[in-house]
Coordinates of C-alpha atoms in Angstrom, one line a residue:
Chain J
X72 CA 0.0 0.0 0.0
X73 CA 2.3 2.8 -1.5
X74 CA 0.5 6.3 0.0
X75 CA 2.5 8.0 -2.8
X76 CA 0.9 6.2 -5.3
X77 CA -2.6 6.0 -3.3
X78 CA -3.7 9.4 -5.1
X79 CA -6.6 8.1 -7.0
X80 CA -7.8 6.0 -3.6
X81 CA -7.5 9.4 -1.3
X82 CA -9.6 11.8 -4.2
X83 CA -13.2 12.6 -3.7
X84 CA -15.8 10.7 -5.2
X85 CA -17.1 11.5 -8.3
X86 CA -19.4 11.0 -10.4
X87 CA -18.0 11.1 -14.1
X88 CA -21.4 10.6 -15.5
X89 CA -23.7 11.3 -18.1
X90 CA -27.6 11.9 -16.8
X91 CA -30.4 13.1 -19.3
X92 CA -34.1 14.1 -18.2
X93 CA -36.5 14.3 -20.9
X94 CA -40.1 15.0 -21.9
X95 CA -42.5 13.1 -23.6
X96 CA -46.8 13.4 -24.5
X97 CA -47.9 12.9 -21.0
X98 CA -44.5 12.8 -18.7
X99 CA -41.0 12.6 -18.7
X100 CA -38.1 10.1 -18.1
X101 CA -35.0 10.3 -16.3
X102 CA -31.6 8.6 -17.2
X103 CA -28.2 7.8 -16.1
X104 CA -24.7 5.9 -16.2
X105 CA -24.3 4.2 -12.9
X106 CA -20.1 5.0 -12.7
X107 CA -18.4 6.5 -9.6
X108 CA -14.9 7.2 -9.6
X109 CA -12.6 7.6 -7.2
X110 CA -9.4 9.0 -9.7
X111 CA -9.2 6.0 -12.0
X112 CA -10.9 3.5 -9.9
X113 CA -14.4 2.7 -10.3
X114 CA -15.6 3.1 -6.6
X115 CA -19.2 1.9 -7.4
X116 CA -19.7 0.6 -11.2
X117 CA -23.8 0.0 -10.0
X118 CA -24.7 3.4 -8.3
X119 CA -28.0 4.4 -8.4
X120 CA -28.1 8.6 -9.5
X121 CA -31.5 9.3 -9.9
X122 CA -32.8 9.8 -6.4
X123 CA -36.2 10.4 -5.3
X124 CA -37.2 13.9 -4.0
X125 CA -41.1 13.0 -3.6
X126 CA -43.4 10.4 -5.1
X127 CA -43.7 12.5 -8.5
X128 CA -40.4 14.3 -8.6
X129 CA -36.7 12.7 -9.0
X130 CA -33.4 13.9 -9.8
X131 CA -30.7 12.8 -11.7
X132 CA -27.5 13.8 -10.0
X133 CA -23.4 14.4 -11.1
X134 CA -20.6 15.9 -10.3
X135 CA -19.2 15.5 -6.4
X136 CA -21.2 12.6 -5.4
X137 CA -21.2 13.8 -1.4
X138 CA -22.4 17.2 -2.7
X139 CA -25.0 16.2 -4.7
X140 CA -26.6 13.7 -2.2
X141 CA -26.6 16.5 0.7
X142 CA -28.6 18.8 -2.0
X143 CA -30.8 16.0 -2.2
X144 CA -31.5 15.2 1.0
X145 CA -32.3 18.8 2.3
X146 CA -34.5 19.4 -1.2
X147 CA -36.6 16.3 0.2
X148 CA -36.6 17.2 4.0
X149 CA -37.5 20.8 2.7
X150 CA -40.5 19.1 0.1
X151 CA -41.6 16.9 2.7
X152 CA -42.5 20.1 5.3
X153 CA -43.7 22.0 2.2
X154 CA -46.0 18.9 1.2
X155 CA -47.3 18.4 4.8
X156 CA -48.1 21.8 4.8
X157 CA -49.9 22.3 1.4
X158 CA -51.9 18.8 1.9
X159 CA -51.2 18.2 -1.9
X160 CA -48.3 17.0 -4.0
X161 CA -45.3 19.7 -4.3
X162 CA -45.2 20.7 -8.0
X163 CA -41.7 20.5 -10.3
X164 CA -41.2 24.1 -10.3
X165 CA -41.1 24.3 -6.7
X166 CA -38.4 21.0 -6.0
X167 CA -36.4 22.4 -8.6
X168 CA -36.7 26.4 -7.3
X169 CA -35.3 24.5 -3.5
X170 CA -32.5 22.8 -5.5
X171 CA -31.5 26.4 -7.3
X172 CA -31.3 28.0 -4.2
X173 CA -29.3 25.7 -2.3
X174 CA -27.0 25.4 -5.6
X175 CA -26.7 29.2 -5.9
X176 CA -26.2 30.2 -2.5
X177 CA -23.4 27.8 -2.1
X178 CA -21.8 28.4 -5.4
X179 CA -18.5 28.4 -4.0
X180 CA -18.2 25.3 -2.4
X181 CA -21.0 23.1 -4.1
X182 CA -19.4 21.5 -7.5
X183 CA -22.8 19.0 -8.4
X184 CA -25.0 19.7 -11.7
X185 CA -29.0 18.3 -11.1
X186 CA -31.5 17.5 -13.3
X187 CA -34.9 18.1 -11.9
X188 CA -38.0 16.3 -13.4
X189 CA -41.5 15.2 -12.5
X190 CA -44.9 15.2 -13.1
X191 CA -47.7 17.3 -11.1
X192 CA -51.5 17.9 -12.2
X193 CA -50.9 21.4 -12.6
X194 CA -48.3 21.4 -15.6
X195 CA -47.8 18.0 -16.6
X196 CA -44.1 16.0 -17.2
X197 CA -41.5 19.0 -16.9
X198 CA -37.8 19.4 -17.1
X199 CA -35.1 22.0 -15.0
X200 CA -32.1 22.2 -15.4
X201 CA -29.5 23.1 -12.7
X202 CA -26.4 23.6 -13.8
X203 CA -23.2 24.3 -11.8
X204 CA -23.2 27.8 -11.1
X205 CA -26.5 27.2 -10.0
X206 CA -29.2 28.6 -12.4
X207 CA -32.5 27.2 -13.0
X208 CA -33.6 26.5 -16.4
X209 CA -36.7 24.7 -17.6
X210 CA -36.2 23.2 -20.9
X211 CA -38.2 19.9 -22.9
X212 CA -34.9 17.8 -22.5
X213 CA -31.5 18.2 -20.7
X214 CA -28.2 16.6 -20.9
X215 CA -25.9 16.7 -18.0
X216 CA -22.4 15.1 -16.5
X217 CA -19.3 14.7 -18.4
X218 CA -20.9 12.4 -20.8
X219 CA -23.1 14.7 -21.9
X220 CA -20.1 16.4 -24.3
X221 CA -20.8 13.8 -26.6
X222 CA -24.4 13.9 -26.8
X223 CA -25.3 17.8 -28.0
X224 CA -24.9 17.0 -31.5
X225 CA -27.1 13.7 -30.9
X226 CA -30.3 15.5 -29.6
X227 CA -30.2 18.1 -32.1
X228 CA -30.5 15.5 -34.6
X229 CA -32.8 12.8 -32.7
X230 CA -35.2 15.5 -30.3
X231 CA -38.7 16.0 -31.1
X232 CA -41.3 17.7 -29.4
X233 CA -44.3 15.2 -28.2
X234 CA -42.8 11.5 -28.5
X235 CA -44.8 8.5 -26.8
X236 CA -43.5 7.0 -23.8
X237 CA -41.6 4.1 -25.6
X238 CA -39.6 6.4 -28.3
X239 CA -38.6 8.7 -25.2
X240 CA -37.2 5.8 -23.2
X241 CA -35.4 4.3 -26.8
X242 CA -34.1 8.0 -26.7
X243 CA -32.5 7.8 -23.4
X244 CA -31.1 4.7 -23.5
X245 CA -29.4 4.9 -26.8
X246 CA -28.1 8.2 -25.5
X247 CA -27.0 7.7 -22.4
X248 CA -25.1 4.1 -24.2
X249 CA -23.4 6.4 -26.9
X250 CA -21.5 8.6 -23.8
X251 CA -20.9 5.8 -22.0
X252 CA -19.0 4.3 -25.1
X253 CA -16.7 7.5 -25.5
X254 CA -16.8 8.7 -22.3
X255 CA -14.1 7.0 -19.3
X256 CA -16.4 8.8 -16.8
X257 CA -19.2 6.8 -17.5
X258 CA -20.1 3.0 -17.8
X259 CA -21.6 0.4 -15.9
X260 CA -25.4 0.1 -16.7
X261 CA -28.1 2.4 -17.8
X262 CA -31.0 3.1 -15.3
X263 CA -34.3 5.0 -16.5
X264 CA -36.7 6.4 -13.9
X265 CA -40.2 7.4 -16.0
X266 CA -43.0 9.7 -14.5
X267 CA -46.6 10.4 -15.3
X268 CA -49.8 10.9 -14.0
X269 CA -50.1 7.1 -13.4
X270 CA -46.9 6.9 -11.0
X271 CA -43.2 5.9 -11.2
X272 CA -41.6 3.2 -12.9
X273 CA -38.2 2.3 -12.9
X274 CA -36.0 0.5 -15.2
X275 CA -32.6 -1.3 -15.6
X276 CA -30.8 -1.9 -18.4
X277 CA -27.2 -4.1 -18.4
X278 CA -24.7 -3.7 -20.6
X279 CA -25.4 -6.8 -22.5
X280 CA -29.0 -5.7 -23.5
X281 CA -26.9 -2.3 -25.1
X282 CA -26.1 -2.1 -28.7
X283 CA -22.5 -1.8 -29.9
X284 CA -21.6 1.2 -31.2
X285 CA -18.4 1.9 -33.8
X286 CA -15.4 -0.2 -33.0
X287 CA -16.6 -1.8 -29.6
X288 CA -15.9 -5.2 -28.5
X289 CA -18.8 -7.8 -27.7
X290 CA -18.6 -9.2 -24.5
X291 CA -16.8 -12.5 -24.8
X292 CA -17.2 -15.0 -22.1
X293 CA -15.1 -14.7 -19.0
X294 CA -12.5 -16.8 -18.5
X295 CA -13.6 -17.7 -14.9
X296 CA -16.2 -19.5 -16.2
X297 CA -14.0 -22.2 -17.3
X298 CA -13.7 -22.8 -13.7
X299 CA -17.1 -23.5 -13.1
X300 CA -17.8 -25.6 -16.3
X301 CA -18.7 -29.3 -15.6
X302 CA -15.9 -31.5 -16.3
X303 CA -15.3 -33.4 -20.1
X304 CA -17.1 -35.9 -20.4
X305 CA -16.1 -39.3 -19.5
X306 CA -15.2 -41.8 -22.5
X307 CA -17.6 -44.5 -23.6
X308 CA -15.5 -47.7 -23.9
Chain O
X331 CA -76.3 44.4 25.6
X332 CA -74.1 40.8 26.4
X333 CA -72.7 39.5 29.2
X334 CA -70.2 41.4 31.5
X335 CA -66.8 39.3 31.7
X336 CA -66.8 40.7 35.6
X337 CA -62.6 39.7 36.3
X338 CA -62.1 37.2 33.8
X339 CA -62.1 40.0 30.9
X340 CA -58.8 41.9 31.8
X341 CA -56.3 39.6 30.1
X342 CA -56.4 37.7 26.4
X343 CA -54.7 34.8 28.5
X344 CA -57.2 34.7 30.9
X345 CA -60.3 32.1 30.2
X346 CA -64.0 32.8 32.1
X347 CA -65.4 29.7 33.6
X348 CA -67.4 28.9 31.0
X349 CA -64.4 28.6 28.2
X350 CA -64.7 31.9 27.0
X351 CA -61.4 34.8 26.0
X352 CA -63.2 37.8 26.3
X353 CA -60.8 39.6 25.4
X354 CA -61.1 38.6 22.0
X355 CA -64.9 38.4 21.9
X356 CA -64.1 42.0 22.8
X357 CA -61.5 42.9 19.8
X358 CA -64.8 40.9 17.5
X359 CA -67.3 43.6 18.6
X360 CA -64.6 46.2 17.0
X361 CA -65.4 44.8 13.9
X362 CA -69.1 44.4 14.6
X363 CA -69.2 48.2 14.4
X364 CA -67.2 49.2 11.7
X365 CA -68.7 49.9 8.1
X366 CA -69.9 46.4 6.2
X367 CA -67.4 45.0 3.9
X368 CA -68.7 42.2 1.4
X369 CA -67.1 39.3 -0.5
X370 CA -68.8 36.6 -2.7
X371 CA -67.0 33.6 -5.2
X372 CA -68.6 34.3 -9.1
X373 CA -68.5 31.7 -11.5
X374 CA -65.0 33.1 -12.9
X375 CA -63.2 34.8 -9.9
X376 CA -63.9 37.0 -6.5
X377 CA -65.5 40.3 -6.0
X378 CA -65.4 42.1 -2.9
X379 CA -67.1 45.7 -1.8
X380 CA -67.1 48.1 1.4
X381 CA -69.3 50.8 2.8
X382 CA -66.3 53.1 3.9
X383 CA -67.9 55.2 6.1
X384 CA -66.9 58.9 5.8
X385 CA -65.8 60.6 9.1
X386 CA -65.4 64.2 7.9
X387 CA -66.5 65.7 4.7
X388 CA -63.2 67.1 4.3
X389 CA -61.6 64.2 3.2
X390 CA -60.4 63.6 -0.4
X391 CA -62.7 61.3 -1.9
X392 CA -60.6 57.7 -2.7
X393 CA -58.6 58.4 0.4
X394 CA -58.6 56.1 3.6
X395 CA -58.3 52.7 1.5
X396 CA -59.8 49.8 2.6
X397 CA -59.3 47.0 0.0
X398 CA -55.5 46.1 -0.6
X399 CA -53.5 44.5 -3.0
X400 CA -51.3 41.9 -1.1
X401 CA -50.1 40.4 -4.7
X402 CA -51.0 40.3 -7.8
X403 CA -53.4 37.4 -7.6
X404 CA -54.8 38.5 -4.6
X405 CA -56.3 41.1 -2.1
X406 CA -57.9 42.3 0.9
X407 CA -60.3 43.4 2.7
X408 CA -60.3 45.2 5.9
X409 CA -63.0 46.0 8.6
X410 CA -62.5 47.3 12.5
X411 CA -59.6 49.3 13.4
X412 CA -57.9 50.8 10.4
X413 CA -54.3 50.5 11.6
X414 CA -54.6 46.8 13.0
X415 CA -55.4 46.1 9.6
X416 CA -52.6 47.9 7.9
X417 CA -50.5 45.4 10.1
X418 CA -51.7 42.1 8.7
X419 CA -52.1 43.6 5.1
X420 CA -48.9 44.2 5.7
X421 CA -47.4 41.2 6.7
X422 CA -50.0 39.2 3.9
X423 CA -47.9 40.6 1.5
X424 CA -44.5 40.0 3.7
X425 CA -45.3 36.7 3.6
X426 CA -46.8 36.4 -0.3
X427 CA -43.1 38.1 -1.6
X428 CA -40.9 35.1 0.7
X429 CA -43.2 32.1 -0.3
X430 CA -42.3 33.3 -4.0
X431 CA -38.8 33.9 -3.2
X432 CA -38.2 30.4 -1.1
X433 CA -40.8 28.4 -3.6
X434 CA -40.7 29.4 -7.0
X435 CA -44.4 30.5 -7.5
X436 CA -47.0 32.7 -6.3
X437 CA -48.3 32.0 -2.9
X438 CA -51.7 29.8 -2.9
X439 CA -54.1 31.5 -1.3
X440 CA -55.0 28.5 0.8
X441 CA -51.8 28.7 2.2
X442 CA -51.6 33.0 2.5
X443 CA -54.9 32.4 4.3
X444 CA -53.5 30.2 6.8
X445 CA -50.1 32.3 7.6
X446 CA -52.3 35.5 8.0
X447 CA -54.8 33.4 10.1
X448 CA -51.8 32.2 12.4
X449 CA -50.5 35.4 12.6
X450 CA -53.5 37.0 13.9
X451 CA -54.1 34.2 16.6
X452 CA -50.4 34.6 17.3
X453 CA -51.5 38.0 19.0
X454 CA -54.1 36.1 21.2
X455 CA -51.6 33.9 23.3
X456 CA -49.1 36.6 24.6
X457 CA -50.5 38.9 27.5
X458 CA -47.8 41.7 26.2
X459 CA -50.0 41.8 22.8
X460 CA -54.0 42.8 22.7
X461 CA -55.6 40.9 19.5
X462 CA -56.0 42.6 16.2
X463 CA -59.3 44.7 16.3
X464 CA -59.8 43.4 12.8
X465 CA -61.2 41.4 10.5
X466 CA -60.4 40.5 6.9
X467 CA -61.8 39.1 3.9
X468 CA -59.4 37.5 1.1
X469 CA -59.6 36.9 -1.9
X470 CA -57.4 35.6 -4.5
X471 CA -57.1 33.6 -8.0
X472 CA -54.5 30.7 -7.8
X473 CA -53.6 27.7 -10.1
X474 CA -57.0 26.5 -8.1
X475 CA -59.3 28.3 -9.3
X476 CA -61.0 31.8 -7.4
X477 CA -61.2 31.4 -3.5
X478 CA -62.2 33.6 -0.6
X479 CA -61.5 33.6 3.0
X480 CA -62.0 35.3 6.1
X481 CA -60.0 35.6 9.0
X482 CA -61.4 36.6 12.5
X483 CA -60.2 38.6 15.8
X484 CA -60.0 35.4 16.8
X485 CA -57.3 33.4 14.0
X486 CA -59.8 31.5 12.9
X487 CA -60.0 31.3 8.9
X488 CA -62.8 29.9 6.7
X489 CA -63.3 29.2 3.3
X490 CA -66.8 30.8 1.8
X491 CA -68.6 31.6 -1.0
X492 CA -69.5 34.4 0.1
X493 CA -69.2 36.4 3.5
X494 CA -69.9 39.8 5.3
X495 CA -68.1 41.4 8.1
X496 CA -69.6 44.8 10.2
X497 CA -72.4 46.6 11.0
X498 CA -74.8 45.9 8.2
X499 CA -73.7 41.9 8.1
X500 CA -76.8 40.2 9.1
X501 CA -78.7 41.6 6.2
X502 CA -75.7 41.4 3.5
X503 CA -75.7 37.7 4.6
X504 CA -79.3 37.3 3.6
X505 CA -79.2 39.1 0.3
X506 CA -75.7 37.2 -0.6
X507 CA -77.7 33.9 0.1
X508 CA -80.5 35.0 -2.5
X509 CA -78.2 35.2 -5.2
X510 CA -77.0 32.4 -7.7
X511 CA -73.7 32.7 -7.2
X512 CA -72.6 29.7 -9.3
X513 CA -74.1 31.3 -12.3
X514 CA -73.2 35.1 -11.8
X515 CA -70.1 36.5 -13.7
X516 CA -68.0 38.8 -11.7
X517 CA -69.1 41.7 -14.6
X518 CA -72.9 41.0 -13.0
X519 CA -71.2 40.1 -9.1
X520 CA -70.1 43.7 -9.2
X521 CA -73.7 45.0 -9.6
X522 CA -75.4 42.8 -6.8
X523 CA -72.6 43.7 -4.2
X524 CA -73.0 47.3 -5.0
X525 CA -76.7 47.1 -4.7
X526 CA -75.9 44.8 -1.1
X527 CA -74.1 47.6 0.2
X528 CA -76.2 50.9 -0.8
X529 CA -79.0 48.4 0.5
X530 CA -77.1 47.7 4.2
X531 CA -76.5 51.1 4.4
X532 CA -78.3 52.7 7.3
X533 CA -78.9 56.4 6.5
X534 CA -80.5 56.9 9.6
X535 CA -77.4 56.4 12.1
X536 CA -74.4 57.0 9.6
X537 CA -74.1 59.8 7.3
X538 CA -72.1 59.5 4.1
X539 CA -70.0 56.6 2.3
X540 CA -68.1 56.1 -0.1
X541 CA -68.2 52.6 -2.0
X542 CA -65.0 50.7 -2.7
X543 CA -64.8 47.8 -4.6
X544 CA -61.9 45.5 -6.1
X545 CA -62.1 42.0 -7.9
X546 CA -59.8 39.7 -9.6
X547 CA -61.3 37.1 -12.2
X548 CA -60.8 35.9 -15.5
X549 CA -61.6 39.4 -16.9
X550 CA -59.2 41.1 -15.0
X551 CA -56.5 38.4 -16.2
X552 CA -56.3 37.1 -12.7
X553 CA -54.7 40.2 -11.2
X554 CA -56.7 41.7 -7.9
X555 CA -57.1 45.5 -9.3
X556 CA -59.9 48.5 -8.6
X557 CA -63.3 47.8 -10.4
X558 CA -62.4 50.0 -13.3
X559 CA -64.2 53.7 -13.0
X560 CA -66.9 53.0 -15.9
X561 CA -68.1 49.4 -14.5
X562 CA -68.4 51.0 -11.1
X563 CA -70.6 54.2 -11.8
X564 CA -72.5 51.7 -13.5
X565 CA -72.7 49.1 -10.2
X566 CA -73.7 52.7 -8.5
X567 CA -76.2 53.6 -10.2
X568 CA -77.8 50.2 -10.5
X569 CA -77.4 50.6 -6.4
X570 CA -79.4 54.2 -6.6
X571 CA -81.9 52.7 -8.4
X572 CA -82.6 50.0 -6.6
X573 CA -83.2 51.5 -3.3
X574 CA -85.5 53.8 -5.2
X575 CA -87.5 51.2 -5.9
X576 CA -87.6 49.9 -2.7
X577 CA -88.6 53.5 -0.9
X578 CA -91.4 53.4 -3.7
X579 CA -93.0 50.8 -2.6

């Protein structure tokens, strides 16, 4: 255990990442990588990034992973109070305006980009963006994370306004798999969190149910399985 | 004309045997005599009057206001002790601007209805504090459609369709009840509170007043603002000629 060399280990989890929120005809879905690093090392290659604020709003979360779960966490303690209080759901405009002003106020210590999204009876499936310096945008889809470099020239071409719920979630999916093929960030499996009137409903996809893009590899069979194979077969005299 | 408190009316954190604050059944009678102020829920938004009873006739005609803004969607008004109520107007719209600033959107006016409610009952626990002499109707246009509330002396806030506060209460009540309001437009509201008030009105034991009159409804885009000056003459003189009527009977 060389300290000198232990420079990765000792840096601050992060979340390389790429997380997309976007609307569709009725709701919106939220996806992500599931990468943390730690430096080079993959500290969690399964992490879960979109979090749940309340029953109809998540966020998808990158950057500092300590910073953006202690956003998170005082955005739901905050929406919990505020929902208590109302005696109705807390709309997506209002969890995102809680995230902006945490994110702003703290500028200078906070380094965590959010995407805010949700359904509420009021205004249907919406999107906010909130970026690092802490403003609050709504917009019909946003990209986020270091992954998302890759993917600006990708929704210009494939975004259109009023998909069904099955092209938005083919959307996300493909996108989130083409940053995670160019992107060192990000990897590991693609989660999808959609939300409409009817409720939540979360997804999972593995690596092995992504396409290939240019110039990957297919998985080949690990070597460790050879272990575990049954013997050869005995010889029939 | 009701019963005396004898020793148990001195302090608002004092109760009477019987379960009774006087001192806030006290700060309700201010309101009892002040000039009436209506408020009824049209089909399409809120419209509330008052009879603002003119103390001198030296006064500037549009002075003394008695309805108030507290934010764009939403407004008040005020009967009982005049400066009490410039108090909670203004911490209505205290708290309106910081539930915008801390939330995002405008304030619903379930929830301004409840922080102005709590702040008036906030003055009727502390024996360093006398309750507000006043009371206050609200009413406002949120993502919920048109509402209107009153708030008592007491804290105590209710949801109506349609309410009256001061002298001439008893009778506005009675009228309000006779009308349709599910079917009224706040264009046609305007007349029949107009005509409520002139008809409270008690020329015998108070001299002159002025009517006020706001509403916010569709037609006024959702914003609480003045009746405008041509719809009001109109409510007035629908008023005059109503009471004519009556005396000609």
């Amino acid at each position: 255990m060389d300290l000198n060399n232990m420079g990765d280990l000792n840096a601050p989890h992060s979340m390389g990442t790429t997380i997309i929120g976007v609307t569709y005809d009725g709701g919106v879905v939220l996806g992500a990588d599931s990468r943390t690093s730690t430096g080079m090392y993959v500290a969690n290659r399964a992490s879960d990034k979109i979090t749940q604020l309340t029953d109809n709003v998540y966020v998808c979360r990158s950057g500092s992973a300590a910073d953006s779960q202690i956003v998170s966490d005082y955005v739901r303690y905050f929406l919990h109070q505020h929902t208590i209080q109302l005696e109705q759901p807390a709309t997506v405009k209002v969890a995102a305006n809680l995230v902006r002003l945490i994110a702003y106020g703290n500028k200078n210590m906070l380094q965590t980009g959010l995407i805010v999204g949700g359904w509420d009876k009021y205004e249907g499936g919406k999107i906010y963006g909130v970026p690092l310096g802490g403003t609050l945008i709504e917009q019909p889809f946003a990209i986020g994370g270091s992954g998302s470099s890759y993917l600006y020239g990708f929704f210009d071409q494939a975004w259109k306004e009023g998909m069904t719920k099955e092209e938005a979630e083919q959307l996300v999916v493909k996108a989130v798999s083409l940053a995670i093929a160019r992107d060192g960030a990000s990897g590991g499996v693609v989660r999808t969190v959609t939300i409409n009137s009817e409720g939540v409903s979360r997804k999972f996809y593995p690596g092995d149910t992504l396409p290939l893009w240019h110039e990957e590899l297919e998985a080949h069979t690990s070597l460790l399985d050879i272990l575990n194979a049954p013997g050869p077969e005995p010889m029939n005299i | 004309m009701s019963s005396i408190g004898t020793g148990y009316d001195l302090s608002v954190t004092t109760f009477s045997p019987d379960g009774r604050v006087f001192q806030i059944e006290y700060a309700a009678k201010a309101v009892d005599n002040s000039g009436t102020v209506i408020g009824i829920k049209c089909k399409d938004g809120i419209v509330m009057g008052v009879e603002k009873l003119i103390a001198s006739k030296m006064m500037l005609p549009g002075s003394n206001r008695r309805i108030h803004s507290v934010h764009r969607h939403s407004g008040m008004a005020v009967a009982g002790l005049a400066a009490d109520g410039r108090q909670i107007v203004a911490r209505a719209k205290s708290e309106a601007t910081n539930y915008e600033n801390v939330y995002g959107e405008p304030i619903p006016v379930k929830e301004l209805a409840q922080r102005v409610a709590s702040y008036v009952h906030l003055c009727t626990l502390y024996w360093w504090l006398r309750p507000f002499g006043c009371g206050v109707i609200l009413g406002g246009y949120d993502r919920d459609g048109p509402q209107l509330y009153m708030v008592e002396p007491s804290g105590v806030s209710y949801r109506y369709f349609g309410a009256a506060i001061g002298k001439g209460r008893q009778a506005a009540k009675t009228e309000i009840e006779k009308l349709k309001l599910s079917e009224l437009t706040c264009r046609q509201g305007v007349i029949e509170v107009a005509k409520i008030i002139y008809g409270v009105h008690d020329e015998a034991k108070d001299k002159a007043f002025e009517l006020e009159m706001s509403w916010v409804c569709d037609e006024s885009n959702r914003q609480h603002q003045k009746v405008p000056d041509d719809l009001l003459e109109e409510a007035k003189a629908a008023a005059r000629a109503a009471l004519e009527e009556m005396d000609a009977d």
